[in-house]
Amino acid sequence: MNRLDCFNLVAATILQRLLESFPQPVLLDTRAVLEELAAQHPDCALGAGPGTPGNLAAWTLRFLVDEGFVRAGDTRGPAIPGCTLTAKGLSTLQQRFAALDPSPTLAGRLIEAGRLLAPDVAAAIVTRFLASP
């Protein structure tokens, strides 16, 4: 699995957790995210190792914070306090992407996917999420 596929899985998992806890801020342990995904997707380079110097979950969370989708406390450690979706993140997850689209919102798709996110589902959700205005 390539790095973008792994990023999509991590981003979808983070968004899923924050959506489930919204509006309550939570402590997001990026190590726990990696452990969960590593068990489901052993072919994904998620943590420290050759070619992956660091914690992909922490980098992904920082990206989501920098882009304004997530609010968080100090993002330097593996356990990030005060994580919650911003208005931008929540409204993006609630959008439908075609006129009169009967399909679920991105939030609905994350909830439907549950904890076993397939790489193609994660890619579709995160790609639409990040492409939104």
mmCIF file of C-alpha atoms in Angstrom:
data_model
loop_
_atom_site.group_PDB
_atom_site.id
_atom_site.type_symbol
_atom_site.label_atom_id
_atom_site.label_comp_id
_atom_site.label_asym_id
_atom_site.label_seq_id
_atom_site.Cartn_x
_atom_site.Cartn_y
_atom_site.Cartn_z
ATOM 1 C CA MET A 1 0.000 0.000 0.000
ATOM 2 C CA ASN A 2 1.412 3.435 -0.867
ATOM 3 C CA ARG A 3 1.737 6.372 1.536
ATOM 4 C CA LEU A 4 -1.343 8.155 0.209
ATOM 5 C CA ASP A 5 -3.447 5.032 0.821
ATOM 6 C CA CYS A 6 -2.064 4.862 4.361
ATOM 7 C CA PHE A 7 -2.707 8.592 4.902
ATOM 8 C CA ASN A 8 -6.317 8.140 3.762
ATOM 9 C CA LEU A 9 -6.860 5.280 6.215
ATOM 10 C CA VAL A 10 -5.360 7.276 9.083
ATOM 11 C CA ALA A 11 -7.264 10.478 8.219
ATOM 12 C CA ALA A 12 -10.578 8.620 7.894
ATOM 13 C CA THR A 13 -9.987 6.887 11.239
ATOM 14 C CA ILE A 14 -9.172 10.184 12.981
ATOM 15 C CA LEU A 15 -12.217 11.902 11.459
ATOM 16 C CA GLN A 16 -14.393 8.942 12.435
ATOM 17 C CA ARG A 17 -13.260 9.126 16.070
ATOM 18 C CA LEU A 18 -13.783 12.886 16.249
ATOM 19 C CA LEU A 19 -17.208 12.627 14.639
ATOM 20 C CA GLU A 20 -18.255 9.963 17.159
ATOM 21 C CA SER A 21 -17.227 12.182 20.087
ATOM 22 C CA PHE A 22 -18.431 15.526 18.670
ATOM 23 C CA PRO A 23 -18.790 18.102 20.221
ATOM 24 C CA GLN A 24 -16.794 16.816 23.192
ATOM 25 C CA PRO A 25 -13.026 17.296 22.801
ATOM 26 C CA VAL A 26 -11.083 14.065 23.272
ATOM 27 C CA LEU A 27 -7.554 12.908 23.920
ATOM 28 C CA LEU A 28 -6.457 11.317 20.647
ATOM 29 C CA ASP A 29 -3.695 8.764 21.112
ATOM 30 C CA THR A 30 -2.004 8.502 17.725
ATOM 31 C CA ARG A 31 -0.260 5.298 18.830
ATOM 32 C CA ALA A 32 -3.649 3.643 19.412
ATOM 33 C CA VAL A 33 -4.785 4.732 15.938
ATOM 34 C CA LEU A 34 -1.667 3.149 14.442
ATOM 35 C CA GLU A 35 -2.062 -0.071 16.418
ATOM 36 C CA GLU A 36 -5.682 -0.442 15.331
ATOM 37 C CA LEU A 37 -4.879 0.173 11.668
ATOM 38 C CA ALA A 38 -1.735 -1.977 11.689
ATOM 39 C CA ALA A 39 -3.814 -4.959 12.804
ATOM 40 C CA GLN A 40 -6.289 -4.404 9.956
ATOM 41 C CA HIS A 41 -3.798 -3.311 7.278
ATOM 42 C CA PRO A 42 -0.367 -4.876 7.921
ATOM 43 C CA ASP A 43 0.817 -3.790 4.456
ATOM 44 C CA CYS A 44 0.522 -0.117 5.409
ATOM 45 C CA ALA A 45 3.685 1.673 6.614
ATOM 46 C CA LEU A 46 2.183 3.533 9.555
ATOM 47 C CA GLY A 47 4.881 4.020 12.165
ATOM 48 C CA ALA A 48 8.592 4.280 12.610
ATOM 49 C CA GLY A 49 10.711 2.099 10.391
ATOM 50 C CA PRO A 50 12.703 2.184 7.153
ATOM 51 C CA GLY A 51 11.093 4.699 4.823
ATOM 52 C CA THR A 52 8.633 5.918 7.463
ATOM 53 C CA PRO A 53 10.566 8.000 9.992
ATOM 54 C CA GLY A 54 7.888 8.872 12.506
ATOM 55 C CA ASN A 55 4.245 8.500 13.334
ATOM 56 C CA LEU A 56 1.952 8.852 10.317
ATOM 57 C CA ALA A 57 -1.065 9.378 12.585
ATOM 58 C CA ALA A 58 0.604 12.348 14.308
ATOM 59 C CA TRP A 59 1.600 13.861 10.959
ATOM 60 C CA THR A 60 -1.907 13.344 9.595
ATOM 61 C CA LEU A 61 -3.487 14.980 12.632
ATOM 62 C CA ARG A 62 -1.116 17.952 12.318
ATOM 63 C CA PHE A 63 -2.102 18.275 8.651
ATOM 64 C CA LEU A 64 -5.826 18.259 9.541
ATOM 65 C CA VAL A 65 -5.163 20.894 12.240
ATOM 66 C CA ASP A 66 -3.080 23.072 9.893
ATOM 67 C CA GLU A 67 -5.803 22.899 7.225
ATOM 68 C CA GLY A 68 -8.449 23.991 9.758
ATOM 69 C CA PHE A 69 -10.517 20.778 9.879
ATOM 70 C CA VAL A 70 -9.552 19.839 13.454
ATOM 71 C CA ARG A 71 -8.780 21.798 16.621
ATOM 72 C CA ALA A 72 -6.266 20.275 19.023
ATOM 73 C CA GLY A 73 -3.988 21.060 21.931
ATOM 74 C CA ASP A 74 -0.238 20.476 21.834
ATOM 75 C CA THR A 75 0.426 18.210 18.824
ATOM 76 C CA ARG A 76 4.055 17.421 19.655
ATOM 77 C CA GLY A 77 3.454 14.195 21.569
ATOM 78 C CA PRO A 78 1.717 10.959 20.625
ATOM 79 C CA ALA A 79 -1.323 11.693 22.848
ATOM 80 C CA ILE A 80 -2.998 14.882 21.628
ATOM 81 C CA PRO A 81 -5.402 16.617 24.060
ATOM 82 C CA GLY A 82 -8.472 18.655 23.169
ATOM 83 C CA CYS A 83 -9.134 17.198 19.717
ATOM 84 C CA THR A 84 -12.444 18.096 18.098
ATOM 85 C CA LEU A 85 -13.805 18.873 14.662
ATOM 86 C CA THR A 86 -13.948 22.554 13.753
ATOM 87 C CA ALA A 87 -17.025 24.066 12.116
ATOM 88 C CA LYS A 88 -15.206 23.660 8.795
ATOM 89 C CA GLY A 89 -14.491 19.982 9.471
ATOM 90 C CA LEU A 90 -18.031 19.228 10.619
ATOM 91 C CA SER A 91 -19.715 21.103 7.769
ATOM 92 C CA THR A 92 -17.469 19.388 5.228
ATOM 93 C CA LEU A 93 -18.383 15.973 6.628
ATOM 94 C CA GLN A 94 -22.073 16.879 6.395
ATOM 95 C CA GLN A 95 -22.002 17.946 2.731
ATOM 96 C CA ARG A 96 -23.491 16.017 -0.124
ATOM 97 C CA PHE A 97 -21.461 16.225 -3.292
ATOM 98 C CA ALA A 98 -24.065 16.122 -6.037
ATOM 99 C CA ALA A 99 -27.375 17.919 -6.432
ATOM 100 C CA LEU A 100 -30.219 15.840 -4.986
ATOM 101 C CA ASP A 101 -27.719 13.138 -4.035
ATOM 102 C CA PRO A 102 -29.600 10.506 -2.016
ATOM 103 C CA SER A 103 -26.375 8.920 -0.805
ATOM 104 C CA PRO A 104 -25.144 9.516 2.733
ATOM 105 C CA THR A 105 -22.995 12.484 3.663
ATOM 106 C CA LEU A 106 -19.307 11.889 4.311
ATOM 107 C CA ALA A 107 -20.163 11.686 8.005
ATOM 108 C CA GLY A 108 -22.746 9.029 7.194
ATOM 109 C CA ARG A 109 -20.230 7.101 5.134
ATOM 110 C CA LEU A 110 -17.684 7.176 7.968
ATOM 111 C CA ILE A 111 -20.297 5.902 10.400
ATOM 112 C CA GLU A 112 -21.416 3.173 7.975
ATOM 113 C CA ALA A 113 -17.833 2.057 7.391
ATOM 114 C CA GLY A 114 -17.338 1.385 11.081
ATOM 115 C CA ARG A 115 -13.929 0.448 12.383
ATOM 116 C CA LEU A 116 -13.003 -1.723 9.387
ATOM 117 C CA LEU A 117 -12.271 0.917 6.778
ATOM 118 C CA ALA A 118 -11.344 -0.460 3.384
ATOM 119 C CA PRO A 119 -8.538 1.479 1.646
ATOM 120 C CA ASP A 120 -10.769 2.430 -1.310
ATOM 121 C CA VAL A 121 -13.541 3.707 0.980
ATOM 122 C CA ALA A 122 -11.053 5.706 3.068
ATOM 123 C CA ALA A 123 -9.513 7.173 -0.098
ATOM 124 C CA ALA A 124 -12.896 8.229 -1.494
ATOM 125 C CA ILE A 125 -14.004 9.846 1.763
ATOM 126 C CA VAL A 126 -10.743 11.680 2.496
ATOM 127 C CA THR A 127 -10.282 12.832 -1.114
ATOM 128 C CA ARG A 128 -13.747 14.406 -1.134
ATOM 129 C CA PHE A 129 -13.258 15.803 2.349
ATOM 130 C CA LEU A 130 -9.977 17.552 1.496
ATOM 131 C CA ALA A 131 -11.231 18.793 -1.885
ATOM 132 C CA SER A 132 -14.162 20.657 -0.355
ATOM 133 C CA PRO A 133 -14.088 24.442 -0.122
#
